[in-house]
Short mmCIF file of C-alpha atoms in Angstrom, two decimals:
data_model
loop_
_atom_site.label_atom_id
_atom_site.label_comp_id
_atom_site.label_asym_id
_atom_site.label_seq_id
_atom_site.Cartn_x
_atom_site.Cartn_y
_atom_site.Cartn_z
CA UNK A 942 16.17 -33.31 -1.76
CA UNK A 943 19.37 -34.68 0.34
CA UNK A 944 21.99 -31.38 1.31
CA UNK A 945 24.45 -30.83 -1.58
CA UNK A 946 26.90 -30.60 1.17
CA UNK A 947 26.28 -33.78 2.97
CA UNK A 948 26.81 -35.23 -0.68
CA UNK A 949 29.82 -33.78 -0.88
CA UNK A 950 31.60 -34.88 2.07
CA UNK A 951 30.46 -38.24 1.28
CA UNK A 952 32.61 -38.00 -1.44
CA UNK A 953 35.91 -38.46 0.79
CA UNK A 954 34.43 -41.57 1.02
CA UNK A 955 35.23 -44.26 -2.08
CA UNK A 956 32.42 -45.97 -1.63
CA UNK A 957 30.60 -43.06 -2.57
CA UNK A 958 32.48 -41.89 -5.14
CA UNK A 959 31.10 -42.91 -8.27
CA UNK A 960 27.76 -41.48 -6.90
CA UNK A 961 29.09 -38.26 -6.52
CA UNK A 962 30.43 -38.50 -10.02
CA UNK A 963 27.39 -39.05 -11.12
CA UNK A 964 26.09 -36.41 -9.52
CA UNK A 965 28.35 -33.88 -10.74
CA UNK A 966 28.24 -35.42 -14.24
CA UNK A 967 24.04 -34.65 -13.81
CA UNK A 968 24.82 -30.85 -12.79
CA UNK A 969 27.07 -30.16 -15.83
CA UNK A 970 24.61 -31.57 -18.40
CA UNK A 971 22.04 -29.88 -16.95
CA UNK A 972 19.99 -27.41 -19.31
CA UNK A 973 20.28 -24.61 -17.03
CA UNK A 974 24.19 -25.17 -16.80
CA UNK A 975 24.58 -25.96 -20.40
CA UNK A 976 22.96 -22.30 -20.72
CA UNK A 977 25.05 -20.85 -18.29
CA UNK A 978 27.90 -21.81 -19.87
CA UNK A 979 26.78 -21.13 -23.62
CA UNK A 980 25.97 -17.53 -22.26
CA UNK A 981 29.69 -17.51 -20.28
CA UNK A 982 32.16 -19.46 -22.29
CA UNK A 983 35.06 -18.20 -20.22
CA UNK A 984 33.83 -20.65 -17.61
CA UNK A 985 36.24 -23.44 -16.89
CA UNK A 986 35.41 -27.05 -16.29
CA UNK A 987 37.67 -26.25 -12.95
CA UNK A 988 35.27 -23.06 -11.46
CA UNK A 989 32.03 -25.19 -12.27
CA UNK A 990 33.16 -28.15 -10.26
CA UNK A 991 34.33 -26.25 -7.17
CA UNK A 992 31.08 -24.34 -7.14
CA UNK A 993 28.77 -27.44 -7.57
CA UNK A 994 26.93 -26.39 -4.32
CA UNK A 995 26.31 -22.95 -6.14
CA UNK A 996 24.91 -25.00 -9.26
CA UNK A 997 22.93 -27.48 -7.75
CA UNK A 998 21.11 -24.99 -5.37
CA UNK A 999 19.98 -22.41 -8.82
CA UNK A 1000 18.78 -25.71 -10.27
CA UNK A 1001 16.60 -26.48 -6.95
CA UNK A 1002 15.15 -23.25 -6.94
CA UNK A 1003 14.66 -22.87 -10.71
CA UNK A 1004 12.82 -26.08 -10.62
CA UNK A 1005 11.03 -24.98 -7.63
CA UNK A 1006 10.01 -21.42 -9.60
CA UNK A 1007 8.96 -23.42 -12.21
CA UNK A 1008 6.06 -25.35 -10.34
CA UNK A 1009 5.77 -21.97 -7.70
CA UNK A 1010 2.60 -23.67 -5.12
CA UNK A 1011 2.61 -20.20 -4.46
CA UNK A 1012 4.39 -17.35 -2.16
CA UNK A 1013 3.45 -18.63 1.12
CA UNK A 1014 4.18 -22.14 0.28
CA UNK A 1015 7.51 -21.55 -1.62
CA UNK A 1016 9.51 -24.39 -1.07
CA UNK A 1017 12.94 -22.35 -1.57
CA UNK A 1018 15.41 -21.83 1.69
CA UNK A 1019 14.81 -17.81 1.41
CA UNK A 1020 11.28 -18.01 0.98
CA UNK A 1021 10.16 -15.48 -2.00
CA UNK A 1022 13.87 -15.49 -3.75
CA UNK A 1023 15.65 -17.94 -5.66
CA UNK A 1024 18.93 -18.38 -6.49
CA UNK A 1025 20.51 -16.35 -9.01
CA UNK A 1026 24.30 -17.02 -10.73
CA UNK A 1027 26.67 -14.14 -11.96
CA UNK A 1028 29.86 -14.64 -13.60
CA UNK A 1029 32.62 -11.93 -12.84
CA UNK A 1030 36.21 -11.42 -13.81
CA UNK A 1031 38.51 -11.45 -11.28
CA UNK A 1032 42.51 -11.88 -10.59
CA UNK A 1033 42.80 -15.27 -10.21
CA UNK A 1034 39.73 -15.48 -13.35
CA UNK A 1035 36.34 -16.06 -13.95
CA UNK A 1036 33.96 -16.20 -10.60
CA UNK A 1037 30.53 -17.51 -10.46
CA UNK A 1038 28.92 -15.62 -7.45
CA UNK A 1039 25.64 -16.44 -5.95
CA UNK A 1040 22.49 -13.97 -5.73
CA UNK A 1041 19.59 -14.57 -3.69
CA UNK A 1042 16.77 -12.60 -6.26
CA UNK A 1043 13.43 -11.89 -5.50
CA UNK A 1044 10.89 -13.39 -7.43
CA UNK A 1045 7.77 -11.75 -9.24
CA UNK A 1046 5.29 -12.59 -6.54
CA UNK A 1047 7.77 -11.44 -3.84
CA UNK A 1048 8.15 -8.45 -5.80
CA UNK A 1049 4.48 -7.28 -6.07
CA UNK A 1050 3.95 -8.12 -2.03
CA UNK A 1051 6.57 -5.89 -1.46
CA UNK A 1052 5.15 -3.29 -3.56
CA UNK A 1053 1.82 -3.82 -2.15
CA UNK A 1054 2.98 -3.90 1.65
CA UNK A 1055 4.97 -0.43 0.89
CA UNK A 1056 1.78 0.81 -0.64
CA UNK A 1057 -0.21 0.03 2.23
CA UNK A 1058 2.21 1.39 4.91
CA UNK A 1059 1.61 4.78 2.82
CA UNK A 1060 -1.68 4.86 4.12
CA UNK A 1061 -2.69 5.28 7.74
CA UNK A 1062 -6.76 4.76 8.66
CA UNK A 1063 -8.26 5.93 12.07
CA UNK A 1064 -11.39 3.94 12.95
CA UNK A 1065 -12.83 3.46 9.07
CA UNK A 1066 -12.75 -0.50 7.43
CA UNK A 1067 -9.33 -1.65 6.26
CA UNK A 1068 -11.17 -4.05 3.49
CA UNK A 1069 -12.10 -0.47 1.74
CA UNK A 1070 -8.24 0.43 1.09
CA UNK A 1071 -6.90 -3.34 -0.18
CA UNK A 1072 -9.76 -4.58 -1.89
CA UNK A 1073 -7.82 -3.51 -5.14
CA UNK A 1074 -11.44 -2.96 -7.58
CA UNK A 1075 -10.21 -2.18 -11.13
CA UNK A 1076 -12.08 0.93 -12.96
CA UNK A 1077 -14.31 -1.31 -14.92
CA UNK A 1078 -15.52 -3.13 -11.49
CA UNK A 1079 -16.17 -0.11 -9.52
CA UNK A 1080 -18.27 1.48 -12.27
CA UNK A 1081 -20.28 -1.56 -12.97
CA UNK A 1082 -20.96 -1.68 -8.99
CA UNK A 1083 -23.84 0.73 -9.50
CA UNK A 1084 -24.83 3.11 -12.84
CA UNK A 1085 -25.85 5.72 -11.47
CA UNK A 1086 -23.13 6.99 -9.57
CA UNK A 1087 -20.85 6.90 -13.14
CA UNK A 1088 -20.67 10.83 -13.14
CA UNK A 1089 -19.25 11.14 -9.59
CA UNK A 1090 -16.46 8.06 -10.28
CA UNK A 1091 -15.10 9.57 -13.87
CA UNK A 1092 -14.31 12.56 -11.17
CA UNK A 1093 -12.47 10.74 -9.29
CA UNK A 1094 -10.84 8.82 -11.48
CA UNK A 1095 -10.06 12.47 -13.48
CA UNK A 1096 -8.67 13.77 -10.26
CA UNK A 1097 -6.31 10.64 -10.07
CA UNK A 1098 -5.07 10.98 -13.41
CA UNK A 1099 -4.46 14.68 -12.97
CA UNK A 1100 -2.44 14.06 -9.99
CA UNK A 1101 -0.11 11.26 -11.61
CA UNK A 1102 0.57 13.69 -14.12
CA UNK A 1103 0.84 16.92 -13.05
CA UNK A 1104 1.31 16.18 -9.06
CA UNK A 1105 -0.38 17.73 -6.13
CA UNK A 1106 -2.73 21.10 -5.75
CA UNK A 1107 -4.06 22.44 -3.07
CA UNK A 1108 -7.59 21.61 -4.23
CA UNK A 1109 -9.31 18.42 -2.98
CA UNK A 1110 -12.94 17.06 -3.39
CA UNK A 1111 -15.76 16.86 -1.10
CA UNK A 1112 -18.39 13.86 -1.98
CA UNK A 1113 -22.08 14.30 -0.80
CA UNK A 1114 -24.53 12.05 -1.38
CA UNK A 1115 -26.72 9.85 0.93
CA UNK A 1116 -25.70 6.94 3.21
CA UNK A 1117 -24.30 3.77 1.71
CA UNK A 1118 -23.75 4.89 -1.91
CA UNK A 1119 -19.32 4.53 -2.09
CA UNK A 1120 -18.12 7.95 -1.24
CA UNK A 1121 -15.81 6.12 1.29
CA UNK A 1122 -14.81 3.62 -1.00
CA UNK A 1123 -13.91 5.97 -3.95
CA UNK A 1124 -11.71 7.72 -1.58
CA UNK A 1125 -9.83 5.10 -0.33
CA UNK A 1126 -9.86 3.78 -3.95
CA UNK A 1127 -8.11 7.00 -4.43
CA UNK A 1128 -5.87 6.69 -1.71
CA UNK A 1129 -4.66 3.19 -2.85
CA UNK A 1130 -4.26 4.45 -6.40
CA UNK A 1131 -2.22 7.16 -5.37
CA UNK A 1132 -0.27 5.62 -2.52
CA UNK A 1133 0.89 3.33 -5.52
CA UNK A 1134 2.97 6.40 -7.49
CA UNK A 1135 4.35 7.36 -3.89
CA UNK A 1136 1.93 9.46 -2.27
CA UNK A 1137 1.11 9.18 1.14
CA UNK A 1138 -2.55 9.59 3.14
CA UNK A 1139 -4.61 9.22 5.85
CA UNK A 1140 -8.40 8.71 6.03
CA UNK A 1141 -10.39 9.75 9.53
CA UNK A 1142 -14.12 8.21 10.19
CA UNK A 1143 -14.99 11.57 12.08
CA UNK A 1144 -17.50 10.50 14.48
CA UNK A 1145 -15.45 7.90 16.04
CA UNK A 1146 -12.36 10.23 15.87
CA UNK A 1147 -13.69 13.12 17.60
CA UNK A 1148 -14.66 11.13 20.36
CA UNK A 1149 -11.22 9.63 20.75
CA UNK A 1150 -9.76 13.17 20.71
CA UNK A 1151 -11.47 13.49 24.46
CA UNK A 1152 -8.77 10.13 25.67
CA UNK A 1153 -5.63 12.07 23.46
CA UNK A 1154 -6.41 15.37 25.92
CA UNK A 1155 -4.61 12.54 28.86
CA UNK A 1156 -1.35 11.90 26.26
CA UNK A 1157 -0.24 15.32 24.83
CA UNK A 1158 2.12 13.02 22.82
CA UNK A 1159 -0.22 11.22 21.35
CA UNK A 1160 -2.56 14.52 20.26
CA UNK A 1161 0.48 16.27 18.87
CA UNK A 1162 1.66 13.34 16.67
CA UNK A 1163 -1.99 12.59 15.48
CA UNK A 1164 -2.73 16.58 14.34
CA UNK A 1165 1.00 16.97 12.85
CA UNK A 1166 0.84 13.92 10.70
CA UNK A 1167 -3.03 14.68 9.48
CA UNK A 1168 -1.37 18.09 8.49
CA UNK A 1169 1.64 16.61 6.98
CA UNK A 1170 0.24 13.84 4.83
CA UNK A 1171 0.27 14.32 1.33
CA UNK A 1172 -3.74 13.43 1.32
CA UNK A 1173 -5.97 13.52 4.14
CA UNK A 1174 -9.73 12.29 4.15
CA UNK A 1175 -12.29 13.35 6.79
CA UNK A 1176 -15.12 10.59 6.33
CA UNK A 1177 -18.27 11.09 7.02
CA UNK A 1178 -17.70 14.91 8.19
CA UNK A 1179 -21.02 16.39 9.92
CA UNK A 1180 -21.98 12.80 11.95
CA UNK A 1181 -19.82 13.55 14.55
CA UNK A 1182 -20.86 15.37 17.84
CA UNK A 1183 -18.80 18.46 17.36
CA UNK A 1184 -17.88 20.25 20.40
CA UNK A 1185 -15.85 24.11 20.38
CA UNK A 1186 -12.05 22.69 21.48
CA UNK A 1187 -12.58 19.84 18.30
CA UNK A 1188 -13.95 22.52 15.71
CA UNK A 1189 -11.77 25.37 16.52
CA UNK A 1190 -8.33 24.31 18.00
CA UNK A 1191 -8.33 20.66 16.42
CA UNK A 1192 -10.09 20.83 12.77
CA UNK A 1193 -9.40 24.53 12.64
CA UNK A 1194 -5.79 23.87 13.16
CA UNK A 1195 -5.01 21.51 10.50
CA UNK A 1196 -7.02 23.07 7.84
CA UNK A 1197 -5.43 26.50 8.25
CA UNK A 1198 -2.33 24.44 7.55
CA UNK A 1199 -3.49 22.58 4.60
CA UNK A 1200 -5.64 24.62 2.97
CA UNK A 1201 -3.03 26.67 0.87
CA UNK A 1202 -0.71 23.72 1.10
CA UNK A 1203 -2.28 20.07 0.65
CA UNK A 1204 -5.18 18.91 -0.73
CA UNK A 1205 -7.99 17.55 2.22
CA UNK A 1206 -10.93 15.33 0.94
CA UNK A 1207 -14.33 14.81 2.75
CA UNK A 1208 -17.12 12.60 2.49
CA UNK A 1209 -20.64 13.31 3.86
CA UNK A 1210 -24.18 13.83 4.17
CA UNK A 1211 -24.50 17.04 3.93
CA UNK A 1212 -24.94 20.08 1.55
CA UNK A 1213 -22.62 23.01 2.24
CA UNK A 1214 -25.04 24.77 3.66
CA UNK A 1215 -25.69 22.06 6.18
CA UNK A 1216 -22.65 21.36 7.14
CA UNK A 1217 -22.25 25.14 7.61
CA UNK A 1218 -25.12 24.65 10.20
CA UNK A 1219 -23.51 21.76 11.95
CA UNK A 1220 -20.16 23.44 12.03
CA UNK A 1221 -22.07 26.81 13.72
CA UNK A 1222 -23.76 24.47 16.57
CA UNK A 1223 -21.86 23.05 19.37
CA UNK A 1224 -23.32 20.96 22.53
CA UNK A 1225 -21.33 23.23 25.06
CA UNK A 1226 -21.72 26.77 23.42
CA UNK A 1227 -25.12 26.40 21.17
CA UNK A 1228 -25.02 28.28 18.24
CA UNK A 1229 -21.89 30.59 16.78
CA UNK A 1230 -22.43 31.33 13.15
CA UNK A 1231 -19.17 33.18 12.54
CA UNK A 1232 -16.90 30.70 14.10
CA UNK A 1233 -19.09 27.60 11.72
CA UNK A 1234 -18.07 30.24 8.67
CA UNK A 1235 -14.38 30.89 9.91
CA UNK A 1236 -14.11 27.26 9.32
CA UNK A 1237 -16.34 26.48 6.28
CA UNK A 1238 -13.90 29.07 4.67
CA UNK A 1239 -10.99 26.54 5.13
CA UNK A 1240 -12.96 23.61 3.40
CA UNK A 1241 -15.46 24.99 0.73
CA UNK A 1242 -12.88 27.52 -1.66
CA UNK A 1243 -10.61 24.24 -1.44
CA UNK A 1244 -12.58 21.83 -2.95
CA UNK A 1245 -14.71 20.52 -6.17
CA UNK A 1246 -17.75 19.44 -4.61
CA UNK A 1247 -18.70 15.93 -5.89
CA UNK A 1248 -22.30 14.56 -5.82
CA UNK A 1249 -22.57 10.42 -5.36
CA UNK A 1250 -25.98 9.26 -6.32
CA UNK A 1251 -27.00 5.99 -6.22
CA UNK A 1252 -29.07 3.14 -4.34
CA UNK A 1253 -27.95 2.34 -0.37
CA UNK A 1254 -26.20 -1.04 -0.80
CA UNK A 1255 -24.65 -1.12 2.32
CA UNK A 1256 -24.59 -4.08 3.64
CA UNK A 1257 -22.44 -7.37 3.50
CA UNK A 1258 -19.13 -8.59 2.93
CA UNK A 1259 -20.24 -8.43 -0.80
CA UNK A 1260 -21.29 -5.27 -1.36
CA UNK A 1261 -17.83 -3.52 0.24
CA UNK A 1262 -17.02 -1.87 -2.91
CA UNK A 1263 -20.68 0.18 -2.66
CA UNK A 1264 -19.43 1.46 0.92
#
């Protein structure tokens, strides 16, 4: 579609003239106009033609809106808003002002990005927190783990109405039956209503802690924002190789914060009493009960202990939402 303002200056031309007349005469009896104007009588004949730039660029974008090819390929000049006409009183009289609006579509991705910048993930699958399942979907993914998802999807509800506890879940059940996907479900759903979180794959963590030990920076950042987040996951607690700095002076530091403060989720393989085990045994030191109970202490009185049954259906792209 030719400029509006190249059409206009043609218009100092006579030869041209009677097209821009036209032109003008097409923008006036346009239905969008003739509804601006039955919604704004005060506008005069005088303010529409000086802002026929202003009118034909809403009817380009309205027109555009109406046959939207979709966000990416929207045709507008601000891609994601059209063009939006107010009428305001002023000294001199009525104004027509122009608003660049977002759309719907532009809308949601912004909601969606802001959701998604609430979340932070260390080392575990980014497909797991923007698939977006619906409740149906993720209990139809497998029967048998029903019981476990209604308590998660009660523990949602309970926090969009009545905010944040201290108390968090822990999900045990064997490999490959969702416990990481029902808490990044959770994160997602909650991220939306303005909470923020964090969810650690421990294994892979711990043994990045050993490179953070070269950038103090870096290690104080990491343990102040797992403390400070409104919900933190550690995935897949137990598979990691646990040594006595990690356990005491890295996990032990950020429960003792959170335990009376924020709720801290965990997924793994293991019973209480076996992670109680693992927590007791390191590599460098061997066995030290008391210091696996100090810790236990900050995880077991703050939780509801969930149990994920199910078949192992991890595997492909397909099955993501039984991860």
């Amino acid at each position: 579609m030719e400029s509006i303002g190249d059409l206009l200056r043609q218009m100092k031309n006579s030869r041209f003239r009677e097209q821009s007349n036209k032109l003008a005469a097409q923008l006036l009896s346009d239905p969008l106009v003739l509804e601006l104007r039955s919604k704004h009588p005060e506008l005069t004949d005088r303010e529409l033609m000086t802002n026929l730039s202003k009118l034909y660029q809403y009817i380009g974008d309205r027109r555009h809106c109406d046959n939207c090819p979709g966000l990416d390929r929207c045709p507008n000049d601000f891609q994601g808003h059209y063009t939006n006409l107010v009428v305001q009183p002023s000294e001199e009289g009525t104004r027509l002002h122009e608003r660049k609006t977002p759309c719907q579509k532009q809308l949601v991705r912004q909601h969606e990005l802001q959701v998604r910048e609430r979340i932070q993930s260390f080392y575990v699958d980014d497909r797991a927190l923007n698939e977006g399942y619906n409740a149906v979907e993720i209990v139809s993914k497998d029967m048998e783990r029903v019981p476990a998802v209604k308590q998660i999807f009660h523990y949602i509800n309970q926090v969009k109405q009545n905010g944040l506890t201290a108390k968090g879940l822990y999900l045990v059940g064997h490999f490959g039956t969702g416990k990481t996907f029902l808490m990044s479900y959770m994160l997602h759903e909650l991220a939306k209503v303005g909470y923020t979180g964090v969810i650690v794959y421990m294994p892979e963590f711990v043994e990045d802690l050993k490179s953070m030990l070269q950038d103090n920076n870096r290690l104080k950042q990491t343990i102040e924002m797992m403390k400070n987040t409104d919900l933190l996951v550690f995935d897949d607690i137990g598979a990691e190789n646990l040594n006595p700095w990690v356990r005491d002076h890295v996990l032990g530091a950020i429960l003792n914060y959170r335990m009376e403060r924020k709720p801290t989720f965990y997924t793994s393989n293991y019973s209480m009493d076996a992670l109680l085990q693992h927590l007791s045994f390191t590599n460098k030191d061997g066995e030290e009960r008391y210091k696996g109970e100090r810790l236990l202490n900050r995880i077991a009185p703050f939780v509801d202990v969930v149990s994920v049954s199910g078949e192992n259906k991890r595997g492909g792209m397909d099955d993501m939402a039984s991860k």
